[in-house]
Coordinates of C-alpha atoms and ligand atoms in Angstrom, one line a residue:
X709 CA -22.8 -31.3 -17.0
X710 CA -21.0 -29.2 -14.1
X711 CA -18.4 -30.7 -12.6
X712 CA -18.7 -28.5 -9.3
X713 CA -21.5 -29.1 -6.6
X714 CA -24.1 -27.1 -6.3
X715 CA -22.8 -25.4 -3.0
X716 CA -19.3 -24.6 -4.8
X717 CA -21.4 -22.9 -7.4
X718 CA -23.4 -21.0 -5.5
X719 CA -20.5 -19.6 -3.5
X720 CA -18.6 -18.7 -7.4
X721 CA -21.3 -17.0 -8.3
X722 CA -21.1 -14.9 -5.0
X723 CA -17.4 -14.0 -5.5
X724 CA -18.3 -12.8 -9.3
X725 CA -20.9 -10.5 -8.7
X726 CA -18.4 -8.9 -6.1
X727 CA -21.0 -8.8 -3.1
X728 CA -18.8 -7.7 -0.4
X729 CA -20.1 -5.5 2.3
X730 CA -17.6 -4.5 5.3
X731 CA -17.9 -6.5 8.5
X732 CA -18.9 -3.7 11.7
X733 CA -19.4 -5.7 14.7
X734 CA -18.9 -2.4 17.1
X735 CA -21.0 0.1 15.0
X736 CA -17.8 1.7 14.1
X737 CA -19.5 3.3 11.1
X738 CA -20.9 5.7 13.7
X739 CA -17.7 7.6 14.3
X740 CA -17.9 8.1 10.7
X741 CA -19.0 11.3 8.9
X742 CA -21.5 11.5 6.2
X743 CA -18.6 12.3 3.7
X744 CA -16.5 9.4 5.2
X745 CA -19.8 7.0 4.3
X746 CA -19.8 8.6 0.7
X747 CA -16.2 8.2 -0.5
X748 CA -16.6 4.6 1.0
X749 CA -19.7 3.8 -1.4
X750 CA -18.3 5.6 -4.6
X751 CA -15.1 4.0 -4.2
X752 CA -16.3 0.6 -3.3
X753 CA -18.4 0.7 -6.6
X754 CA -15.5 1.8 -8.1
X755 CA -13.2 -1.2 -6.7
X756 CA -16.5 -3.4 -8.1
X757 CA -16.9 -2.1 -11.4
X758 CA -12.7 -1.2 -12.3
X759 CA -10.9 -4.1 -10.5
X760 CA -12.9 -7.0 -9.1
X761 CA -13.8 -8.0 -12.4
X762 CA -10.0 -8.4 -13.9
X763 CA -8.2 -8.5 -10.9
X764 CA -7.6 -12.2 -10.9
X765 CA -6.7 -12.1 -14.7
X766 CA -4.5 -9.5 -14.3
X767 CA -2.9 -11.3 -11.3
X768 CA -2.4 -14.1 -13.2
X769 CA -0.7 -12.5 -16.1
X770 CA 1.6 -10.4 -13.9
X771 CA -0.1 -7.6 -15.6
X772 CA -0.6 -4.0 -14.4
X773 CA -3.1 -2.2 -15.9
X774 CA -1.3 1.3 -16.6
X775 CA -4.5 2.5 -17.4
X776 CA -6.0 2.3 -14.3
X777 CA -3.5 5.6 -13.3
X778 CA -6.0 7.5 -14.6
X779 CA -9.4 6.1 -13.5
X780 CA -7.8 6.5 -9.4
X781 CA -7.2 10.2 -10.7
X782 CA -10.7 10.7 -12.0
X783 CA -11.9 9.3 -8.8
X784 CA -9.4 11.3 -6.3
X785 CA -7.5 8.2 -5.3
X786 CA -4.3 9.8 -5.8
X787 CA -3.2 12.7 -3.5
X788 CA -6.2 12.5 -1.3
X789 CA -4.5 15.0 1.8
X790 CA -2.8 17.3 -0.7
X791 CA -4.6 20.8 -0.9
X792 CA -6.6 20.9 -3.8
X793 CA -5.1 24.0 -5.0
X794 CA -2.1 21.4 -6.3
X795 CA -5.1 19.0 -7.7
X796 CA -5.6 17.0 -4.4
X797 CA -8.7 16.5 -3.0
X798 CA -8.4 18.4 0.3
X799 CA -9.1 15.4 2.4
X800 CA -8.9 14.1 6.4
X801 CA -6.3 11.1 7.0
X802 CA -9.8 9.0 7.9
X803 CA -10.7 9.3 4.3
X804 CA -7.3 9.3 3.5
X805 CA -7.1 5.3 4.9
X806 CA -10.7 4.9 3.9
X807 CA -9.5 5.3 0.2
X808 CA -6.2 2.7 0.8
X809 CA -8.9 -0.5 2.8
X810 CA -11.5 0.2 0.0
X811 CA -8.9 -0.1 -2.8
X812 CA -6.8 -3.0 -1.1
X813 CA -10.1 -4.8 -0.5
X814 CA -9.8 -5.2 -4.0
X815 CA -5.9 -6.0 -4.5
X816 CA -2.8 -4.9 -2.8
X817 CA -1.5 -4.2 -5.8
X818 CA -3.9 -1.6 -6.3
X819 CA -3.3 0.1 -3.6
X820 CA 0.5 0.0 -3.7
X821 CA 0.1 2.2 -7.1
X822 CA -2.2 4.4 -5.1
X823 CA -0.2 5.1 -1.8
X824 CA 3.1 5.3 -3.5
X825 CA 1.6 8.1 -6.0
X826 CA 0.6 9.6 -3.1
X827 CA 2.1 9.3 -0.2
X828 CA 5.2 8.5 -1.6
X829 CA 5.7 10.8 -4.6
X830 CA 3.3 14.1 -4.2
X831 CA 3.7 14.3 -0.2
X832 CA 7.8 14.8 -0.6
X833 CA 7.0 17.2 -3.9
X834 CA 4.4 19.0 -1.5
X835 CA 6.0 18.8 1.6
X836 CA 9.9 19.6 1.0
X837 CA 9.3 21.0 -3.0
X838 CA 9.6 24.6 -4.1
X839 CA 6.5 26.0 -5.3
X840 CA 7.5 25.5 -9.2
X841 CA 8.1 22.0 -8.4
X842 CA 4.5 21.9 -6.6
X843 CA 2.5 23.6 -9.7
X844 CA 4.7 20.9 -12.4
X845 CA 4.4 18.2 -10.7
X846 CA 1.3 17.8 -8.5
X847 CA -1.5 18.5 -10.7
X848 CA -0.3 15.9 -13.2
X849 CA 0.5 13.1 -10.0
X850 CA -3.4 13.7 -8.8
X851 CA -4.7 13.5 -12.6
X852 CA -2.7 10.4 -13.4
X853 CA -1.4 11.6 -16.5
X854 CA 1.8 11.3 -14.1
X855 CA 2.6 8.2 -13.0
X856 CA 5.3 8.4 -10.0
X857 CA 7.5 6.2 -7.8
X858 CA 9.6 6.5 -4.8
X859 CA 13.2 5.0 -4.8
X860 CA 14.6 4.5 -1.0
X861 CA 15.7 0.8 -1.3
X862 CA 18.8 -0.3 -2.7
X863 CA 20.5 -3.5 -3.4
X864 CA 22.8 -3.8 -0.5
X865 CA 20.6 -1.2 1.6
X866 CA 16.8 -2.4 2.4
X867 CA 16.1 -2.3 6.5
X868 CA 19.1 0.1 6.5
X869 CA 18.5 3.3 4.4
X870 CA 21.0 5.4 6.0
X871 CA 23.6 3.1 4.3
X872 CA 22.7 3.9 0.2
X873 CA 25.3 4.8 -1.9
X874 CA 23.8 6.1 -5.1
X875 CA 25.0 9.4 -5.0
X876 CA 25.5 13.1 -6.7
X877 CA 27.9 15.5 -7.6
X878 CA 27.6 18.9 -8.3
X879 CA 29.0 20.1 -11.1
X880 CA 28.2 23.7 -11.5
X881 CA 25.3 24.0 -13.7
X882 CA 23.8 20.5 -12.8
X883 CA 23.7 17.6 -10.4
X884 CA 25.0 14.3 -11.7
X885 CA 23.5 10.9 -9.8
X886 CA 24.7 7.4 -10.0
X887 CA 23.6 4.7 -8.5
X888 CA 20.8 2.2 -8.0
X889 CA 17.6 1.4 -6.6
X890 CA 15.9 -2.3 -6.7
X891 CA 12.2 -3.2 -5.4
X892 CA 10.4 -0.4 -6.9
X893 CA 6.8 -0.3 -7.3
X894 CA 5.1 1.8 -10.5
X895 CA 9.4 2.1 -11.8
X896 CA 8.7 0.4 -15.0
X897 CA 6.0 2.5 -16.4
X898 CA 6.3 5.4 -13.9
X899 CA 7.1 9.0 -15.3
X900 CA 8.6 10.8 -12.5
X901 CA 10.6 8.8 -9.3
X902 CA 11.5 10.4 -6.6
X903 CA 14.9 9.2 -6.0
X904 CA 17.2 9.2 -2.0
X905 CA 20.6 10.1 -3.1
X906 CA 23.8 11.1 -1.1
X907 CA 25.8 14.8 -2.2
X908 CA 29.1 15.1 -1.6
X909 CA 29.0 15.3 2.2
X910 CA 27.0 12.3 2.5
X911 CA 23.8 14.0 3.4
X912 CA 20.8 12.3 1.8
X913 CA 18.5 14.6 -0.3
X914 CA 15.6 14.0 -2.8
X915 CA 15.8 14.7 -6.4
X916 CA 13.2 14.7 -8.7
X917 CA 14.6 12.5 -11.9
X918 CA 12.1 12.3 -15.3
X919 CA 11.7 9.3 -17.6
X920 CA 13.6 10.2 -20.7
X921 CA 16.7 12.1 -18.9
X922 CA 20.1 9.9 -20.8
X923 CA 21.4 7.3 -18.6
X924 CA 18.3 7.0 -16.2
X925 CA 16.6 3.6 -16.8
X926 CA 13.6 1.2 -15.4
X927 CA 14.4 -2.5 -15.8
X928 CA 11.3 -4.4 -14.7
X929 CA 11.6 -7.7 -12.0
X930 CA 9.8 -10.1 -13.1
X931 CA 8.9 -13.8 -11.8
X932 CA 7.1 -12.5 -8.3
X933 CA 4.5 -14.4 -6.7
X934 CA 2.6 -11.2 -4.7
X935 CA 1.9 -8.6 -5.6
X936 CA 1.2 -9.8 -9.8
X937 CA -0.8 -7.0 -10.9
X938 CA 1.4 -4.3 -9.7
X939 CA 4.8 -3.4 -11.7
X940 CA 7.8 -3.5 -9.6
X941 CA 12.0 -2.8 -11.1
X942 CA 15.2 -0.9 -10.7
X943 CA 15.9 2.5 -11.1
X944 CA 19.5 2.7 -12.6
X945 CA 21.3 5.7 -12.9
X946 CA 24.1 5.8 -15.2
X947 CA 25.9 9.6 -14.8
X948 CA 22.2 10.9 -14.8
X949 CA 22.4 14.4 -15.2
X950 CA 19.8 16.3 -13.1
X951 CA 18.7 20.1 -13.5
X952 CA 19.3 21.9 -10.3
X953 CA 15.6 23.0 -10.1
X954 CA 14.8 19.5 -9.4
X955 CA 16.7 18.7 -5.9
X956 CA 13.6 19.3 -3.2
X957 CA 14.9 22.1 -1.0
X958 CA 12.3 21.9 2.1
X959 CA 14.4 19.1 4.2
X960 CA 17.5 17.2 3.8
X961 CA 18.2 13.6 5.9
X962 CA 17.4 10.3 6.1
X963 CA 14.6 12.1 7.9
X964 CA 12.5 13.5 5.3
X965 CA 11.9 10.0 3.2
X966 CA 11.1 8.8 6.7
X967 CA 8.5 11.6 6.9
X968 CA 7.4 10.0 3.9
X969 CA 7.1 6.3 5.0
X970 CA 5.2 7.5 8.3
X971 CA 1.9 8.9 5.2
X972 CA 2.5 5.5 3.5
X973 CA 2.4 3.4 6.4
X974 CA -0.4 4.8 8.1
X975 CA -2.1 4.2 4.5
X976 CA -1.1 0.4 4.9
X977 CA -2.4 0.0 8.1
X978 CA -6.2 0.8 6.7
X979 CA -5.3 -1.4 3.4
X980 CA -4.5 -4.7 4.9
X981 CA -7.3 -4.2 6.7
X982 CA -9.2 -4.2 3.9
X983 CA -7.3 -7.4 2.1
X984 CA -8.5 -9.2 6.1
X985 CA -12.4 -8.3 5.8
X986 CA -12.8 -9.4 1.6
X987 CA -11.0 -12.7 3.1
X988 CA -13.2 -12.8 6.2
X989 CA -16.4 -11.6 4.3
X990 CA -15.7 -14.8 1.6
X991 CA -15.4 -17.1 4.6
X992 CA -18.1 -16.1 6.2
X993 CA -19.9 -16.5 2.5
X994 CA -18.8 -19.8 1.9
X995 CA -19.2 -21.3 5.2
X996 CA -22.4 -20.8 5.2
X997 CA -23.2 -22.4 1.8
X998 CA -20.9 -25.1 1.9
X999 CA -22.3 -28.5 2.5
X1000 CA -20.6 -31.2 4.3
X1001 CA -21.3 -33.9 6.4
X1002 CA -25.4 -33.2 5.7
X1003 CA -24.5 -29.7 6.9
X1004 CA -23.3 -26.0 5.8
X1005 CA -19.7 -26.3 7.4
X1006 CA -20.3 -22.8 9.3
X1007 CA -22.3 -25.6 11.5
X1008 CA -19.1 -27.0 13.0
X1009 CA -16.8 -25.5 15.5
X1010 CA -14.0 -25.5 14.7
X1011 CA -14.7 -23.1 11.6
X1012 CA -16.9 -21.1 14.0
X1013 CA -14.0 -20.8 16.4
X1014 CA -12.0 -19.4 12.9
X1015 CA -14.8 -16.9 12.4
X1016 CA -15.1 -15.8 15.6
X1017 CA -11.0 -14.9 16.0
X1018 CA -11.1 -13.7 12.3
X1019 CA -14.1 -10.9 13.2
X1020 CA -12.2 -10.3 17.2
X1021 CA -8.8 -9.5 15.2
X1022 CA -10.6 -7.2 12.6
X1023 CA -12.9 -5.0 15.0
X1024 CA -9.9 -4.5 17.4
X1025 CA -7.8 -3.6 14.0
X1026 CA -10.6 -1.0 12.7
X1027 CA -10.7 0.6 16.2
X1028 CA -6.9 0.8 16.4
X1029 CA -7.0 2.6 12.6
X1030 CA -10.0 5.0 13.6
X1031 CA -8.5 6.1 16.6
X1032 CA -4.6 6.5 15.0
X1033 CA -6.3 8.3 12.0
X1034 CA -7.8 11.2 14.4
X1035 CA -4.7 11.7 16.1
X1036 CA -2.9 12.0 12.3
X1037 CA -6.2 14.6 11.6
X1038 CA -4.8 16.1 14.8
X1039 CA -0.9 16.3 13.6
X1040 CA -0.6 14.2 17.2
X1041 CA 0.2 10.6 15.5
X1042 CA 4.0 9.4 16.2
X1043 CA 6.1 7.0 14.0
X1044 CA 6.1 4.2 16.7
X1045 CA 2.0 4.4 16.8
X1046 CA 2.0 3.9 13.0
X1047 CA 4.7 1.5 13.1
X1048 CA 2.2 -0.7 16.3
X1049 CA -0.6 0.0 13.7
X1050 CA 1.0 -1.2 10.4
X1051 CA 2.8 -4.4 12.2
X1052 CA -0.6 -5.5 13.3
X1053 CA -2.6 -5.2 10.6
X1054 CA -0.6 -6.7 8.0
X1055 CA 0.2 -10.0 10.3
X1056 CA -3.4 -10.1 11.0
X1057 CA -4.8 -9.9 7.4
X1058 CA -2.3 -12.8 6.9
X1059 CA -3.2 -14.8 9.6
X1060 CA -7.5 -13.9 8.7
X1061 CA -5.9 -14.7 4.8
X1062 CA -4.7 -18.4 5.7
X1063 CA -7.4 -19.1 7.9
X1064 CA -9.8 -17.9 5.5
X1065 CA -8.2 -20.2 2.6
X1066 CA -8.5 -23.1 5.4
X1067 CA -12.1 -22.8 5.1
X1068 CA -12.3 -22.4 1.5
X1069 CA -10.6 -26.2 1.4
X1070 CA -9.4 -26.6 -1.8
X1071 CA -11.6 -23.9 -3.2
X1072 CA -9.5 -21.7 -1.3
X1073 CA -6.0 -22.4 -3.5
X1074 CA -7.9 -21.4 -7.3
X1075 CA -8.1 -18.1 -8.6
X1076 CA -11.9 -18.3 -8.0
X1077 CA -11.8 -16.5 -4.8
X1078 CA -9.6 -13.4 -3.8
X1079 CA -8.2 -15.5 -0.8
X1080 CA -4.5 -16.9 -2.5
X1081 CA -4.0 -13.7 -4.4
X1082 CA -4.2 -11.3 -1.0
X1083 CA -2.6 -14.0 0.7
X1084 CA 0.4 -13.8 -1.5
X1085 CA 0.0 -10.1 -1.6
X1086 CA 0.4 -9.7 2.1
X1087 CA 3.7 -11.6 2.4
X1088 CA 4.6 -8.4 0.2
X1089 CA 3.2 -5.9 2.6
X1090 CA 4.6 -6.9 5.3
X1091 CA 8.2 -6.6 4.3
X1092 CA 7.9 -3.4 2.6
X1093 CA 7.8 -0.3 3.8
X1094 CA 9.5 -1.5 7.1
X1095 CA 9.5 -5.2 7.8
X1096 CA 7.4 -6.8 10.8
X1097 CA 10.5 -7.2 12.9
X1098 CA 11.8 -3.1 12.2
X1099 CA 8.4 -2.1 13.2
X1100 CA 8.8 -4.5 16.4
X1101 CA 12.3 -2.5 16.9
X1102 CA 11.1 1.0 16.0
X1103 CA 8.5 -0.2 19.0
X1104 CA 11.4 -1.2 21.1
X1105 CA 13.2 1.7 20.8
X1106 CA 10.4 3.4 21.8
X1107 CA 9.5 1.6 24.9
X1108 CA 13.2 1.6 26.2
X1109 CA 14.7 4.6 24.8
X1110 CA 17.4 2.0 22.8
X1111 CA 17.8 1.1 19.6
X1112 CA 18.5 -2.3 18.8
X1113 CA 18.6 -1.2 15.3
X1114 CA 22.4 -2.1 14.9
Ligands
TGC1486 P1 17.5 7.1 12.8 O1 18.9 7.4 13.4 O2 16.5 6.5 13.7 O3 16.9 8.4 12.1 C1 17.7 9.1 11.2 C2 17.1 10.6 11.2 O4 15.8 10.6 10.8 C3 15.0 11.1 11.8 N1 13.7 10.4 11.8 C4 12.6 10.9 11.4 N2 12.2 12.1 11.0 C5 11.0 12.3 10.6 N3 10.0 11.3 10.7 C6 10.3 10.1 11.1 N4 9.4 9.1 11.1 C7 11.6 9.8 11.5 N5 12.3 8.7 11.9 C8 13.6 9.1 12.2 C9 15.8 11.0 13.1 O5 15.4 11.9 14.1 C10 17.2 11.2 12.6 O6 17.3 12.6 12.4 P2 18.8 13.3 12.6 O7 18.5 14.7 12.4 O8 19.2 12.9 14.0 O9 19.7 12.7 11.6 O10 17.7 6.2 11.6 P3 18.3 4.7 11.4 O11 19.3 4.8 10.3 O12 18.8 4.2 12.7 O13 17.1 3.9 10.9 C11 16.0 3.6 11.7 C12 15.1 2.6 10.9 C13 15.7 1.2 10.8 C14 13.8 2.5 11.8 C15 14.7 3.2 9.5 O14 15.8 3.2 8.7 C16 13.6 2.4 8.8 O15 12.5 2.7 9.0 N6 14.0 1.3 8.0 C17 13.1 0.6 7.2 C18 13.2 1.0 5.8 C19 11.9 1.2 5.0 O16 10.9 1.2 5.6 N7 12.0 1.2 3.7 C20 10.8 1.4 3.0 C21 11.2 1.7 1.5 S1 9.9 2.4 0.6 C22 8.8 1.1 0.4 O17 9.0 0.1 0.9 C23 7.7 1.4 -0.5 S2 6.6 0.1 -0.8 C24 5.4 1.0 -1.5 C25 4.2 0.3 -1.9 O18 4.3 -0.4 -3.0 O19 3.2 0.4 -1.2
FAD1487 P1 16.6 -6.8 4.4 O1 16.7 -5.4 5.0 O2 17.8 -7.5 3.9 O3 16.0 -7.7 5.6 C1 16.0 -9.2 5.5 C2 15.5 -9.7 6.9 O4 16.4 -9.3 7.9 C3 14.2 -9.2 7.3 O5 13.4 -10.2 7.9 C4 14.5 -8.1 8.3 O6 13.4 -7.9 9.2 C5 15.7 -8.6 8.9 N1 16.5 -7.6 9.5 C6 17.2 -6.6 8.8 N2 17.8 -5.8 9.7 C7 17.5 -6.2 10.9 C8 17.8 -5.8 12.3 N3 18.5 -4.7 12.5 N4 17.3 -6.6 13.3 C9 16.5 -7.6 13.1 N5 16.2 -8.1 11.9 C10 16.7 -7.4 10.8 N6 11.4 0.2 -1.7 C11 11.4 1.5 -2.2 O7 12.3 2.3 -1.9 N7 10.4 1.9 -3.0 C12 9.3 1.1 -3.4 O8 8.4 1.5 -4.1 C13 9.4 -0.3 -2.9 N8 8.4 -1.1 -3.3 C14 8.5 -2.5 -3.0 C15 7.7 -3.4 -3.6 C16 7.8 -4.8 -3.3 C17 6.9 -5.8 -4.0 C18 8.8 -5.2 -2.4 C19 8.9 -6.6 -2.0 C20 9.6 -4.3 -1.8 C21 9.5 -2.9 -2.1 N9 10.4 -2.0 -1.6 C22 10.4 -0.7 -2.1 C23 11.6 -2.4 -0.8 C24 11.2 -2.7 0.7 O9 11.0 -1.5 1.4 C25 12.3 -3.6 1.2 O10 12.2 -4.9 0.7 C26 12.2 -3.6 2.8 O11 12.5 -2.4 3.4 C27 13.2 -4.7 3.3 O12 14.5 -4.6 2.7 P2 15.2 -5.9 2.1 O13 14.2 -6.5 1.2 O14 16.5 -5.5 1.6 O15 15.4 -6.8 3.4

């Protein structure tokens, strides 16, 4: 006999046949283009067919499914802005974010390995690369026989970049890097990094390091409680020697992995999105079919009140991403617009994720639903790729022309 009522059944057998459809309270669908509604079905069925099903098994293993690299190149996850001449798919920034809510709908995790390939690995080689590095590099990143990671972050150096030390040498014929990197998503398994290093001057460049070069290595962290299905290590680089071919030549500076971060964070901004309407969506779901009291507990105020501020945060957060990704389409967007846009979204697809769980009662705490898991996810996100306060400070400066920084 089941030991569940028939309400909690009904509302598992929901979550397993992945029925989620996107909230749009302000018809926000209509600023859309056709081929905006297209990538959205094919890679929602994707996200159904490829992730919802394992996603909490993988989560709960702490397993990242390496062969997933593949599946998001087949379907043109990977690279979507880069020209297509490099294998990219030629894409706007809406379909561009798009792509990122879609995939993080399913997992964060997911999406990490998505916007660090791209953003984070074949922007820099396409942006600041030489044109041999471009033809190497790219078609294999967007294919996902490649897999790629970035490595900014540094034991002693997180909020504060400019401060790395892992640095080169020049000697002659080749660069030689040491150093190390920690927090690195795809590092364990990834092919490729694109590593932040100092030269001799102290000017920050990027270098292109393989897996397999001697003394370069990819110890995995383990024991995380976010982000589970998506592989995060060092980067250790033991007197690394690095052809010279393989030093990006198009910009130097703490500004060019910044140029970076701006792509990734804009992509974040859509994704957490994402993570907030699966939580809201399964609320909605469950309240309606859970029975207390006599009555679906979607009957009571205080859970409609939850609702209600759960859809308000998400249709002012879709506007906000619509409108930044035109200006992006437009080259108009500014750091301190995607930083306002990434801060908000991620603390409000944390706040929609614990108020969600709220209504899933206990229901809410078991890898049933997808609640816990993006809840956990999201303490991630909004730490990396700036933390909630830098964002606040990078809007600070903004506003008063001082940086409160240091
Ligand atoms: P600051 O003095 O402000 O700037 C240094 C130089 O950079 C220039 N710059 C930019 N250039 C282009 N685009 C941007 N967005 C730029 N922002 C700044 C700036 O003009 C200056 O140029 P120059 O020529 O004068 O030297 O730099 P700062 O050292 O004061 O730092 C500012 C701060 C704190 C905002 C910055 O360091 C920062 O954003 N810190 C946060 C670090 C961070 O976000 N790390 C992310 C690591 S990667 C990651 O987390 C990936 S997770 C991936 C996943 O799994 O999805
Ligand atoms: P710290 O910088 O030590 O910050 C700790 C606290 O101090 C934060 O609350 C912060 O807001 C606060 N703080 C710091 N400075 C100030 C200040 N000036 N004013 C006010 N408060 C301040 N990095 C990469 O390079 N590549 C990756 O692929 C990558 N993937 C990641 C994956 C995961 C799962 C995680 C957790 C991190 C990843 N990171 C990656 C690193 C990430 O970008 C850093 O964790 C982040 O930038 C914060 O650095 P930190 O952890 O050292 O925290």
């Amino acid at each position: 006999m089941s030991t569940v009522t028939p309400s909690v059944a009904r509302a598992k057998k929901s979550l397993k046949q992945d029925v989620y459809d996107h909230p749009d309270f302000y018809q926000i669908d209509s600023l859309l283009t056709d081929e905006h509604k297209l990538i959205r079905t094919s890679i929602r069925d994707f996200v159904k067919k490829e992730i919802s099903p394992f996603i909490e098994d993988w989560a709960q293993r702490a397993h990242f499914p390496f062969e997933i690299a593949k599946k998001f190149g087949e379907i043109g996850a990977f690279g979507p802005t880069i020209p297509q001449e490099y294998g990219g798919g030629g894409l706007d920034y809406i379909s561009y974010g798009i792509l990122m809510q879609e995939i993080e709908r399913g997992d964060s995790g997911m999406r990490s390995t998505a916007s660090v390939q791209g953003s984070l690995v074949m922007y820099p080689i396409y942006k600041f690369g030489s044109e041999p590095q471009r033809k190497k590099y790219l078609p294999k990143l967007a294919s996902g026989e490649w897999l790629g990671c970035f490595g900014l972050t540094e034991p002693d150096h997180g909020s504060n970049p400019s401060g790395m030390v892992t640095h080169f040498k020049d000697l002659g014929d080749h660069y030689l890097l040491n150093g190390a990197k920690m927090w690195i998503s795809n590092s364990p398994k990834a092919d490729v990094a694109v590593v932040w290093a100092k030269d001799e001057k102290g000017r920050i460049h990027g270098l292109i390091v393989e897996r397999g070069m001697p003394g370069f290595s990819t110890p995995e962290t383990h024991g995380k409680w976010s982000l589970r299905a998506s592989a995060t290590g060092e980067l250790v680089f033991d007197n690394v020697k690095v052809p010279k071919e393989n030093i990006l030549p198009g910009k130097s500076g703490l500004g060019a992995p910044l140029m970076c971060l701006d792509s990734a964070r804009y992509g974040i901004a859509w994704g957490a999105l994402g993570a907030a309407m699966d939580c809201y969506e399964s609320a909605r779901r469950y309240a309606a079919e859970r029975i207390q009291f006599g009555k679906p507990i979607g009957s009571f105020q205080l859970v409609q009140k939850k609702l209600s501020e759960m859809l308000t945060e998400i249709t002012k957060a879709q506007l906000l991403v619509w409108r930044l990704g035109t200006l992006m389409n437009e080259g108009k967007a500014t750091t301190p617009q995607i930083s306002l846009a990434k801060r908000n979204n991620v603390q409000i697809a944390l706040e929609i994720a614990r108020e969600a769980r709220q209504i899933h009662g206990g229901m809410g705490i078991t890898g049933e639903y997808s609640i816990m898991r993006h809840m956990m996810n999201l303490e991630s996100v909004v730490t990396y790729e700036g933390t909630h306060d830098i964002h606040l400070l990078i809007l600070g400066n903004e506003i008063t022309g001082i940086p409160a920084f240091t």
